[in-house]
Amino acid sequence: MTDAATRPLRLAIVGLGTVGAGVIRLLETNRDLIARRAGRPIEVIAISARDRSKDRGLDLSAYEWVDDMATLAQRDDIDTVVELIGGADGPALTLARQCLSQGKPFVTANKAMIAHHGLDLAHEAERSGVALKYEAAVAGGVPVIKGLREGAAANRIMRVYGILNGTCNYILSTMEQHGSPFDQVLDEAQAKGYAEADPTFDIDGIDAAHKLSILASLAFGTEIDFGSVDITGIRHVLAADIREAAALGFKVRLVAMAECEAEGGDNVGLFQRVHPMLVPLDHPLSHVDGALNAVVAEGNFVGRLFFQGAGAGEGPTASAVVADVIDVARDEYGPAFAMPAEWLQRQVKADTGQRIGRAYLRFQVEDRPGVLAEITAAMRDAGVSIESVIQRAATADEGVLVAIVTHPGALSAIDDLLRRLGGSDSLLGDPMLMHILD
Ligand SMILES: NC(=O)c1ccc[n+]([C@@H]2O[C@H](COP(=O)([O-])OP(=O)(O)OC[C@H]3O[C@@H](n4cnc5c(N)ncnc54)[C@H](OP(=O)(O)O)[C@@H]3O)[C@@H](O)[C@H]2O)c1
């Protein structure tokens, strides 16, 4: 072995919260095994975070504390920087740019930064000829980045989709189990540490959209386009929707889905959507419960791949970060998005109205005659036909509830239907639309 391969890989770890502390704990616990797998020892040289005095439940006295992380990019005694701060911009991005431009390999778990700046960072990494690794940024401990970059690299991927936010999945599965309302389950999730104090990024679908835009780029060889993801979160899902979905043979899940529409082998439109969907009970995603994540990728030779595991938490996320570090130690890395950044294609956003699918519609309506007839007349006029319908007697909090599953049709017809019903004084509140995963 050459000297470069046997001398330790020397790390700086910036950010010592859930993931950073987990990375240190993992490197300490599995030190010898990791050294054998990596072909050389991996040593933490320097650490940095905001508050040096914070008790992190770890003895950090063996590591050099660095106040000014900007110095790390310049240091010859540090081979690789591991960023575990978070945030699309700010110190994480500054550090990434400094390290990559100085030729320092960079490992991160930061999906927000990769979704917004991954393309620029990939260009910078290639100019310097160093690794940019981000396995932990999507689906935590599940090796889906590696799966797509390497395992499925020979395939044209037609579709990639999954459950990418454990907080939403925990909330939806708990609502399903107990019939409890969203707000109550969110409060409980926050008390148990499954949801952040500010849960907006999770429950409004932004976190899942960050991850989806990264997966789409890898799967289709397209430039990351976070801005074109259509995003709807789970705030407006009622316990009644989950109950009616079950009666119709579905579970409700926040599904992130991307497809690259192709014509004659060329990609002609990128479809990316994060939306609560109805998942048929016989689909593997309907069995993904609690805080788990899962990703399905459909390749033209491999068929359907299904990845599942813990999408967050100290251990699983640290596992993914250290897997990236091991790749750097082995000198095994390629372009960040599986091909040189300049070969990634820029895509237009696909016209979603032309897509064909089934939909679930829920209306809360006045308890008086003629209301169902008004809805069905609007459906007829919009060209939307009904596959099944449930009407529930009025309750104090829900009014009369009408839940409809449509036959497959152009999604633009559903939009037309909702426009026609907009402003109807028979409706109590906005209708709920969820597409069906077929
Ligand atoms: N938690 C998960 O399960 C999970 C899963 C997948 C990916 N990720 C990603 O991993 C990254 C870290 O997440 P986390 O959950 O570990 O976050 P966290 O617990 O909030 O920890 C963040 C760390 O960054 C440090 N930090 C914040 N601002 C800083 C600044 N301006 N300068 C220096 N240090 C700063 C904090 O320092 P102090 O401790 O001194 O305050 C803290 O140690 C994020 O990108 C996140 O999206 C997390």
Short mmCIF file of C-alpha atoms and ligand atoms in Angstrom, two decimals:
data_model
loop_
_atom_site.label_atom_id
_atom_site.label_comp_id
_atom_site.label_asym_id
_atom_site.label_seq_id
_atom_site.Cartn_x
_atom_site.Cartn_y
_atom_site.Cartn_z
CA MET A 1 0.00 0.00 0.00
CA THR A 2 1.12 3.54 -0.68
CA ASP A 3 1.88 5.94 2.15
CA ALA A 4 -1.17 8.05 1.25
CA ALA A 5 -3.37 5.01 1.63
CA THR A 6 -2.00 3.91 5.02
CA ARG A 7 -1.64 7.24 6.79
CA PRO A 8 -4.73 8.31 8.74
CA LEU A 9 -7.48 10.34 7.14
CA ARG A 10 -7.63 13.42 9.37
CA LEU A 11 -11.06 14.98 9.88
CA ALA A 12 -12.52 18.22 11.11
CA ILE A 13 -16.10 17.90 12.29
CA VAL A 14 -18.13 21.10 12.32
CA GLY A 15 -21.49 20.94 14.10
CA LEU A 16 -21.77 18.75 17.19
CA GLY A 17 -25.53 18.40 17.58
CA THR A 18 -27.51 15.21 17.06
CA VAL A 19 -25.59 14.12 13.98
CA GLY A 20 -22.13 15.55 14.81
CA ALA A 21 -22.08 13.92 18.25
CA GLY A 22 -23.33 10.70 16.64
CA VAL A 23 -20.48 10.74 14.11
CA ILE A 24 -17.90 11.09 16.88
CA ARG A 25 -19.55 8.32 18.90
CA LEU A 26 -19.62 6.01 15.86
CA LEU A 27 -16.01 6.72 14.89
CA GLU A 28 -14.93 5.99 18.48
CA THR A 29 -17.08 2.85 18.91
CA ASN A 30 -16.21 1.17 15.60
CA ARG A 31 -12.73 2.63 15.23
CA ASP A 32 -10.85 -0.59 14.38
CA LEU A 33 -13.48 -2.04 12.08
CA ILE A 34 -13.75 1.25 10.22
CA ALA A 35 -9.96 1.44 9.84
CA ARG A 36 -9.90 -2.06 8.35
CA ARG A 37 -12.74 -1.27 5.97
CA ALA A 38 -11.32 2.11 5.00
CA GLY A 39 -7.82 0.69 4.58
CA ARG A 40 -6.44 3.27 7.01
CA PRO A 41 -7.32 4.87 10.36
CA ILE A 42 -9.79 7.73 10.47
CA GLU A 43 -8.86 10.35 13.07
CA VAL A 44 -10.79 13.34 14.26
CA ILE A 45 -8.29 16.21 14.55
CA ALA A 46 -10.51 19.22 15.10
CA ILE A 47 -14.08 19.99 16.13
CA SER A 48 -16.19 23.11 16.05
CA ALA A 49 -19.69 24.28 16.96
CA ARG A 50 -21.26 27.42 18.39
CA ASP A 51 -20.96 26.84 22.11
CA ARG A 52 -17.77 25.29 23.42
CA SER A 53 -19.12 24.91 26.95
CA LYS A 54 -22.19 22.85 26.02
CA ASP A 55 -22.36 19.36 27.53
CA ARG A 56 -22.72 17.00 24.58
CA GLY A 57 -22.59 13.78 26.59
CA LEU A 58 -19.16 13.02 25.13
CA ASP A 59 -15.58 13.46 26.26
CA LEU A 60 -14.23 15.80 23.59
CA SER A 61 -10.99 16.68 25.37
CA ALA A 62 -8.89 14.68 22.90
CA TYR A 63 -9.97 16.89 20.02
CA GLU A 64 -8.79 20.40 19.19
CA TRP A 65 -11.61 22.94 19.50
CA VAL A 66 -11.60 25.48 16.65
CA ASP A 67 -13.45 28.77 17.10
CA ASP A 68 -12.98 30.07 13.57
CA MET A 69 -14.08 27.34 11.19
CA ALA A 70 -12.91 29.39 8.22
CA THR A 71 -9.34 28.36 9.12
CA LEU A 72 -10.12 24.68 8.50
CA ALA A 73 -10.08 24.95 4.72
CA GLN A 74 -6.48 26.23 4.85
CA ARG A 75 -5.00 23.69 7.23
CA ASP A 76 -2.60 21.11 5.84
CA ASP A 77 -3.12 18.80 8.82
CA ILE A 78 -6.81 18.34 7.96
CA ASP A 79 -7.67 16.16 4.99
CA THR A 80 -11.49 16.31 5.00
CA VAL A 81 -14.13 18.54 6.53
CA VAL A 82 -17.46 17.11 7.73
CA GLU A 83 -20.20 19.76 7.93
CA LEU A 84 -23.12 18.98 10.29
CA ILE A 85 -24.45 22.46 11.01
CA GLY A 86 -27.40 22.65 8.61
CA GLY A 87 -29.08 25.53 6.77
CA ALA A 88 -29.18 26.22 3.04
CA ASP A 89 -26.94 29.28 3.28
CA GLY A 90 -24.92 30.90 6.05
CA PRO A 91 -21.90 29.27 7.69
CA ALA A 92 -22.45 25.82 6.17
CA LEU A 93 -22.39 27.16 2.61
CA THR A 94 -19.45 29.47 3.28
CA LEU A 95 -17.50 26.54 4.71
CA ALA A 96 -18.42 24.27 1.78
CA ARG A 97 -17.22 26.85 -0.76
CA GLN A 98 -14.00 27.51 1.15
CA CYS A 99 -13.18 23.82 1.50
CA LEU A 100 -14.01 22.78 -2.05
CA SER A 101 -12.22 25.73 -3.63
CA GLN A 102 -9.14 24.93 -1.49
CA GLY A 103 -9.22 21.31 -2.64
CA LYS A 104 -10.49 19.87 0.62
CA PRO A 105 -12.95 16.92 0.33
CA PHE A 106 -16.28 17.82 1.92
CA VAL A 107 -18.87 15.55 3.56
CA THR A 108 -22.26 16.90 4.60
CA ALA A 109 -25.72 15.82 5.75
CA ASN A 110 -27.22 19.14 4.69
CA LYS A 111 -30.13 18.57 2.29
CA ALA A 112 -31.21 22.21 2.27
CA MET A 113 -27.76 23.32 1.10
CA ILE A 114 -27.44 20.55 -1.50
CA ALA A 115 -30.97 21.21 -2.83
CA HIS A 116 -30.25 24.92 -3.27
CA HIS A 117 -26.53 24.98 -4.09
CA GLY A 118 -25.59 21.39 -4.94
CA LEU A 119 -24.95 22.10 -8.60
CA ASP A 120 -22.55 24.99 -7.89
CA LEU A 121 -20.81 22.97 -5.21
CA ALA A 122 -20.48 19.98 -7.55
CA HIS A 123 -18.84 22.25 -10.17
CA GLU A 124 -16.46 23.57 -7.51
CA ALA A 125 -15.61 20.04 -6.32
CA GLU A 126 -14.86 18.96 -9.90
CA ARG A 127 -12.69 22.01 -10.59
CA SER A 128 -10.61 21.08 -7.53
CA GLY A 129 -10.80 17.33 -8.19
CA VAL A 130 -12.11 16.48 -4.72
CA ALA A 131 -15.09 14.62 -3.24
CA LEU A 132 -18.42 16.20 -2.38
CA LYS A 133 -20.43 13.58 -0.47
CA TYR A 134 -23.95 13.87 0.98
CA GLU A 135 -25.40 10.38 1.60
CA ALA A 136 -27.01 11.45 4.90
CA ALA A 137 -28.87 14.32 3.22
CA VAL A 138 -31.58 12.00 1.84
CA ALA A 139 -33.39 9.37 3.91
CA GLY A 140 -30.84 9.48 6.77
CA GLY A 141 -29.35 6.03 7.25
CA VAL A 142 -30.80 4.52 4.08
CA PRO A 143 -28.04 4.24 1.43
CA VAL A 144 -30.21 5.55 -1.38
CA ILE A 145 -27.67 8.00 -2.81
CA LYS A 146 -25.18 5.17 -3.20
CA GLY A 147 -27.96 2.93 -4.50
CA LEU A 148 -28.80 5.34 -7.31
CA ARG A 149 -25.28 6.66 -8.00
CA GLU A 150 -23.67 3.23 -8.11
CA GLY A 151 -26.03 0.29 -7.86
CA ALA A 152 -28.55 1.53 -10.41
CA ALA A 153 -26.08 3.53 -12.50
CA ALA A 154 -26.66 1.45 -15.65
CA ASN A 155 -30.41 2.12 -15.75
CA ARG A 156 -32.63 4.75 -17.19
CA ILE A 157 -34.72 5.60 -14.13
CA MET A 158 -38.28 6.39 -15.09
CA ARG A 159 -39.63 7.34 -11.71
CA VAL A 160 -38.35 7.86 -8.20
CA TYR A 161 -40.65 8.39 -5.26
CA GLY A 162 -40.99 7.74 -1.60
CA ILE A 163 -41.65 8.75 1.96
CA LEU A 164 -38.87 11.16 2.77
CA ASN A 165 -39.98 12.87 5.95
CA GLY A 166 -40.17 10.81 9.13
CA THR A 167 -41.98 13.51 11.09
CA CYS A 168 -44.89 13.59 8.63
CA ASN A 169 -44.99 9.84 8.44
CA TYR A 170 -45.05 9.56 12.21
CA ILE A 171 -47.91 12.10 12.41
CA LEU A 172 -49.97 10.44 9.65
CA SER A 173 -49.48 6.91 11.01
CA THR A 174 -50.36 8.07 14.55
CA MET A 175 -53.50 9.85 13.28
CA GLU A 176 -54.36 6.58 11.52
CA GLN A 177 -53.83 4.44 14.65
CA HIS A 178 -55.69 6.63 17.13
CA GLY A 179 -58.08 8.64 14.95
CA SER A 180 -56.64 11.79 16.56
CA PRO A 181 -56.63 15.22 14.90
CA PHE A 182 -53.49 16.66 13.30
CA ASP A 183 -52.86 19.42 15.88
CA GLN A 184 -53.00 17.02 18.82
CA VAL A 185 -50.64 14.52 17.17
CA LEU A 186 -48.22 17.30 16.22
CA ASP A 187 -48.14 18.47 19.86
CA GLU A 188 -47.43 14.91 21.01
CA ALA A 189 -44.74 14.48 18.34
CA GLN A 190 -43.03 17.67 19.52
CA ALA A 191 -43.19 16.51 23.16
CA LYS A 192 -41.57 13.18 22.18
CA GLY A 193 -38.87 14.83 20.05
CA TYR A 194 -40.21 13.48 16.73
CA ALA A 195 -41.00 17.00 15.54
CA GLU A 196 -38.94 20.19 15.82
CA ALA A 197 -40.11 23.14 17.92
CA ASP A 198 -40.63 24.88 14.54
CA PRO A 199 -42.04 22.04 12.46
CA THR A 200 -42.75 24.11 9.33
CA PHE A 201 -40.07 22.59 7.07
CA ASP A 202 -41.31 19.10 7.88
CA ILE A 203 -45.10 19.42 7.93
CA ASP A 204 -45.27 21.81 4.98
CA GLY A 205 -43.31 19.39 2.80
CA ILE A 206 -40.21 21.56 2.26
CA ASP A 207 -37.78 19.08 3.80
CA ALA A 208 -39.18 16.27 1.62
CA ALA A 209 -38.94 18.57 -1.41
CA HIS A 210 -35.26 19.28 -0.71
CA LYS A 211 -34.59 15.54 -0.69
CA LEU A 212 -36.75 14.86 -3.73
CA SER A 213 -34.93 17.44 -5.84
CA ILE A 214 -31.63 15.75 -4.97
CA LEU A 215 -32.96 12.27 -5.80
CA ALA A 216 -34.42 13.51 -9.09
CA SER A 217 -31.09 14.94 -10.20
CA LEU A 218 -29.30 11.68 -9.45
CA ALA A 219 -32.01 9.49 -10.92
CA PHE A 220 -32.49 11.37 -14.20
CA GLY A 221 -29.14 13.07 -14.78
CA THR A 222 -30.81 16.48 -14.58
CA GLU A 223 -29.78 19.68 -12.83
CA ILE A 224 -31.26 19.99 -9.34
CA ASP A 225 -34.39 22.11 -9.59
CA PHE A 226 -35.83 22.61 -6.13
CA GLY A 227 -37.82 25.63 -7.36
CA SER A 228 -40.00 23.54 -9.65
CA VAL A 229 -41.19 21.08 -6.98
CA ASP A 230 -44.95 21.43 -6.36
CA ILE A 231 -45.30 21.23 -2.59
CA THR A 232 -48.31 20.59 -0.36
CA GLY A 233 -47.81 19.55 3.25
CA ILE A 234 -50.02 17.63 5.64
CA ARG A 235 -51.58 20.44 7.74
CA HIS A 236 -54.96 20.08 6.04
CA VAL A 237 -55.27 16.30 6.30
CA LEU A 238 -58.17 15.48 8.64
CA ALA A 239 -58.51 12.37 10.75
CA ALA A 240 -61.68 11.90 8.67
CA ASP A 241 -59.60 11.76 5.44
CA ILE A 242 -57.51 8.98 6.92
CA ARG A 243 -60.64 7.15 8.05
CA GLU A 244 -62.36 7.48 4.64
CA ALA A 245 -59.16 6.55 2.81
CA ALA A 246 -59.04 3.35 4.91
CA ALA A 247 -62.68 2.61 4.08
CA LEU A 248 -61.77 2.98 0.38
CA GLY A 249 -58.71 0.70 0.68
CA PHE A 250 -55.88 3.24 1.07
CA LYS A 251 -53.49 4.80 3.54
CA VAL A 252 -52.57 8.48 3.51
CA ARG A 253 -48.86 9.18 3.18
CA LEU A 254 -46.81 12.27 2.29
CA VAL A 255 -45.31 11.06 -0.98
CA ALA A 256 -42.48 12.80 -2.80
CA MET A 257 -42.52 11.82 -6.46
CA ALA A 258 -40.42 12.69 -9.50
CA GLU A 259 -40.67 11.57 -13.09
CA CYS A 260 -38.70 12.64 -16.08
CA GLU A 261 -40.84 12.48 -19.16
CA ALA A 262 -38.89 11.16 -22.13
CA GLU A 263 -39.40 11.20 -25.88
CA GLY A 264 -37.15 9.10 -28.08
CA GLY A 265 -34.60 8.69 -25.29
CA ASP A 266 -34.44 12.44 -24.52
CA ASN A 267 -35.81 13.93 -21.33
CA VAL A 268 -38.47 16.50 -22.15
CA GLY A 269 -40.01 17.55 -18.86
CA LEU A 270 -39.39 17.16 -15.16
CA PHE A 271 -42.30 16.41 -12.84
CA GLN A 272 -41.62 16.81 -9.12
CA ARG A 273 -44.31 16.85 -6.48
CA VAL A 274 -44.56 16.47 -2.70
CA HIS A 275 -48.17 15.88 -1.72
CA PRO A 276 -50.23 13.80 0.67
CA MET A 277 -51.39 10.86 -1.43
CA LEU A 278 -53.63 7.84 -1.09
CA VAL A 279 -51.46 4.73 -1.22
CA PRO A 280 -53.20 1.40 -1.99
CA LEU A 281 -52.91 -1.09 0.85
CA ASP A 282 -51.05 -3.57 -1.38
CA HIS A 283 -48.31 -1.04 -2.24
CA PRO A 284 -45.07 -1.38 -0.21
CA LEU A 285 -45.19 2.31 0.78
CA SER A 286 -48.44 1.71 2.69
CA HIS A 287 -46.47 -0.45 5.14
CA VAL A 288 -43.94 2.25 5.90
CA ASP A 289 -45.07 3.39 9.34
CA GLY A 290 -43.84 5.68 12.07
CA ALA A 291 -40.65 7.64 11.50
CA LEU A 292 -39.35 5.33 8.75
CA ASN A 293 -38.36 6.54 5.28
CA ALA A 294 -38.59 4.60 2.03
CA VAL A 295 -37.62 5.24 -1.57
CA VAL A 296 -38.79 3.42 -4.67
CA ALA A 297 -36.83 3.76 -7.92
CA GLU A 298 -37.96 2.17 -11.17
CA GLY A 299 -35.21 1.39 -13.63
CA ASN A 300 -35.59 0.09 -17.18
CA PHE A 301 -33.41 -2.99 -16.55
CA VAL A 302 -33.38 -3.49 -12.80
CA GLY A 303 -37.14 -3.05 -12.29
CA ARG A 304 -38.48 -1.71 -9.02
CA LEU A 305 -35.98 -1.07 -6.24
CA PHE A 306 -37.23 -0.48 -2.72
CA PHE A 307 -35.03 1.11 -0.05
CA GLN A 308 -36.28 1.44 3.50
CA GLY A 309 -34.91 2.33 6.91
CA ALA A 310 -34.51 5.01 9.52
CA GLY A 311 -34.58 8.40 7.85
CA ALA A 312 -33.26 10.37 10.80
CA GLY A 313 -31.78 10.09 14.27
CA GLU A 314 -28.27 10.10 15.63
CA GLY A 315 -27.21 6.53 14.81
CA PRO A 316 -28.64 6.10 11.30
CA THR A 317 -27.57 9.55 10.12
CA ALA A 318 -24.07 9.12 11.56
CA SER A 319 -23.88 5.76 9.78
CA ALA A 320 -24.46 7.47 6.43
CA VAL A 321 -22.00 10.29 7.15
CA VAL A 322 -19.24 7.87 8.15
CA ALA A 323 -19.91 5.72 5.06
CA ASP A 324 -19.09 8.82 3.01
CA VAL A 325 -15.94 9.43 5.06
CA ILE A 326 -14.86 5.83 4.40
CA ASP A 327 -15.31 6.41 0.65
CA VAL A 328 -13.07 9.47 0.91
CA ALA A 329 -10.49 7.46 2.86
CA ARG A 330 -10.51 4.81 0.14
CA ASP A 331 -10.27 7.52 -2.50
CA GLU A 332 -13.47 6.11 -3.98
CA TYR A 333 -15.63 8.92 -5.16
CA GLY A 334 -16.90 10.19 -8.45
CA PRO A 335 -18.85 13.22 -9.55
CA ALA A 336 -21.37 14.28 -6.89
CA PHE A 337 -24.41 13.65 -9.11
CA ALA A 338 -23.12 10.52 -10.82
CA MET A 339 -21.90 12.36 -13.93
CA PRO A 340 -19.86 15.51 -14.52
CA ALA A 341 -21.93 18.51 -13.45
CA GLU A 342 -21.76 20.05 -16.92
CA TRP A 343 -23.46 16.95 -18.39
CA LEU A 344 -26.51 17.27 -16.16
CA GLN A 345 -29.41 18.37 -18.34
CA ARG A 346 -31.52 21.41 -17.58
CA GLN A 347 -35.20 20.46 -17.75
CA VAL A 348 -38.38 22.37 -18.22
CA LYS A 349 -41.13 21.69 -15.71
CA ALA A 350 -43.58 19.08 -17.01
CA ASP A 351 -47.19 20.09 -17.61
CA THR A 352 -48.92 18.39 -14.67
CA GLY A 353 -52.41 19.00 -16.10
CA GLN A 354 -51.74 16.45 -18.84
CA ARG A 355 -50.96 13.70 -16.37
CA ILE A 356 -53.51 10.96 -15.98
CA GLY A 357 -54.47 9.68 -12.57
CA ARG A 358 -57.12 8.99 -9.99
CA ALA A 359 -57.88 11.44 -7.21
CA TYR A 360 -59.52 11.51 -3.81
CA LEU A 361 -61.73 14.52 -3.15
CA ARG A 362 -63.24 15.36 0.20
CA PHE A 363 -65.92 17.98 0.69
CA GLN A 364 -67.43 19.16 3.95
CA VAL A 365 -70.86 20.43 3.01
CA GLU A 366 -74.03 21.99 4.39
CA ASP A 367 -76.57 19.48 5.69
CA ARG A 368 -79.34 20.25 3.19
CA PRO A 369 -80.86 18.63 0.10
CA GLY A 370 -79.27 19.12 -3.31
CA VAL A 371 -75.65 19.57 -2.20
CA LEU A 372 -74.44 16.19 -3.49
CA ALA A 373 -76.30 16.89 -6.76
CA GLU A 374 -74.42 20.23 -7.04
CA ILE A 375 -71.07 18.44 -6.64
CA THR A 376 -71.92 15.69 -9.12
CA ALA A 377 -73.21 18.25 -11.66
CA ALA A 378 -69.89 20.13 -11.40
CA MET A 379 -68.07 16.82 -11.87
CA ARG A 380 -70.10 16.05 -14.98
CA ASP A 381 -69.38 19.52 -16.41
CA ALA A 382 -65.65 19.18 -15.69
CA GLY A 383 -65.56 15.68 -17.20
CA VAL A 384 -64.59 13.95 -13.95
CA SER A 385 -66.24 10.60 -13.35
CA ILE A 386 -66.79 8.91 -10.00
CA GLU A 387 -65.35 5.50 -9.13
CA SER A 388 -66.66 5.44 -5.56
CA VAL A 389 -68.32 7.83 -3.15
CA ILE A 390 -68.98 7.87 0.58
CA GLN A 391 -71.36 10.31 2.24
CA ARG A 392 -71.34 10.52 6.05
CA ALA A 393 -74.13 11.95 8.17
CA ALA A 394 -73.49 15.35 9.72
CA THR A 395 -71.35 15.59 12.85
CA ALA A 396 -70.83 18.66 15.03
CA ASP A 397 -67.24 19.28 13.85
CA GLU A 398 -67.26 17.95 10.28
CA GLY A 399 -70.69 18.87 8.78
CA VAL A 400 -71.70 16.35 6.15
CA LEU A 401 -68.65 14.73 4.70
CA VAL A 402 -68.50 13.55 1.09
CA ALA A 403 -65.45 11.54 0.01
CA ILE A 404 -65.04 10.66 -3.67
CA VAL A 405 -62.52 8.61 -5.62
CA THR A 406 -62.45 9.49 -9.31
CA HIS A 407 -61.80 7.28 -12.30
CA PRO A 408 -58.45 7.88 -14.00
CA GLY A 409 -58.47 11.10 -15.98
CA ALA A 410 -56.44 14.21 -16.83
CA LEU A 411 -55.51 16.06 -13.66
CA SER A 412 -56.47 19.34 -15.37
CA ALA A 413 -60.11 18.18 -15.17
CA ILE A 414 -59.85 17.99 -11.37
CA ASP A 415 -58.47 21.54 -11.29
CA ASP A 416 -61.41 22.58 -13.49
CA LEU A 417 -63.84 20.87 -11.11
CA LEU A 418 -62.40 22.68 -8.08
CA ARG A 419 -62.61 26.00 -9.96
CA ARG A 420 -66.27 25.33 -10.74
CA LEU A 421 -67.04 24.61 -7.09
CA GLY A 422 -64.93 27.51 -5.78
CA GLY A 423 -67.11 29.96 -3.85
CA SER A 424 -70.08 27.58 -3.63
CA ASP A 425 -71.93 28.39 -0.42
CA SER A 426 -72.81 24.70 -0.05
CA LEU A 427 -69.19 23.92 0.88
CA LEU A 428 -67.86 24.38 4.39
CA GLY A 429 -64.20 25.21 3.92
CA ASP A 430 -61.85 24.22 1.11
CA PRO A 431 -62.17 20.79 -0.50
CA MET A 432 -59.30 18.37 0.02
CA LEU A 433 -57.60 16.90 -3.04
CA MET A 434 -55.17 14.00 -2.77
CA HIS A 435 -53.87 12.09 -5.77
CA ILE A 436 -53.81 8.31 -5.73
CA LEU A 437 -50.58 6.38 -6.13
CA ASP A 438 -51.25 3.87 -8.91
N1 LIG B 1 -31.02 15.07 12.99
C1 LIG B 1 -31.21 14.17 12.03
O1 LIG B 1 -31.76 13.10 12.26
C2 LIG B 1 -30.74 14.46 10.64
C3 LIG B 1 -30.98 13.52 9.62
C4 LIG B 1 -30.49 13.74 8.32
C5 LIG B 1 -29.80 14.91 8.07
N2 LIG B 1 -29.62 15.84 9.08
C6 LIG B 1 -28.88 17.05 8.76
O2 LIG B 1 -27.70 17.07 9.54
C7 LIG B 1 -27.35 18.42 9.83
C8 LIG B 1 -27.20 18.59 11.34
O3 LIG B 1 -28.45 18.25 11.93
P1 LIG B 1 -28.59 18.06 13.52
O4 LIG B 1 -29.92 17.45 13.72
O5 LIG B 1 -27.38 17.41 14.08
O6 LIG B 1 -28.64 19.58 14.00
P2 LIG B 1 -28.45 20.14 15.49
O7 LIG B 1 -28.66 19.07 16.49
O8 LIG B 1 -29.28 21.38 15.56
O9 LIG B 1 -26.91 20.55 15.53
C9 LIG B 1 -26.40 21.61 14.79
C10 LIG B 1 -24.97 21.86 15.23
O10 LIG B 1 -24.46 22.95 14.46
C11 LIG B 1 -23.85 23.88 15.32
N3 LIG B 1 -24.02 25.21 14.75
C12 LIG B 1 -25.17 25.84 14.45
N4 LIG B 1 -24.91 27.06 13.95
C13 LIG B 1 -23.57 27.19 13.95
C14 LIG B 1 -22.70 28.23 13.57
N5 LIG B 1 -23.15 29.40 13.09
N6 LIG B 1 -21.38 28.01 13.70
C15 LIG B 1 -20.92 26.83 14.19
N7 LIG B 1 -21.69 25.83 14.57
C16 LIG B 1 -23.01 26.01 14.45
C17 LIG B 1 -24.57 23.77 16.65
O11 LIG B 1 -23.71 24.23 17.65
P3 LIG B 1 -24.10 24.20 19.22
O12 LIG B 1 -24.33 22.75 19.56
O13 LIG B 1 -22.91 24.75 19.90
O14 LIG B 1 -25.32 25.03 19.37
C18 LIG B 1 -24.85 22.25 16.69
O15 LIG B 1 -23.76 21.59 17.28
C19 LIG B 1 -28.43 19.28 9.18
O16 LIG B 1 -28.04 19.66 7.90
C20 LIG B 1 -29.62 18.33 9.08
O17 LIG B 1 -30.52 18.67 8.04
C21 LIG B 1 -30.07 15.62 10.33
#
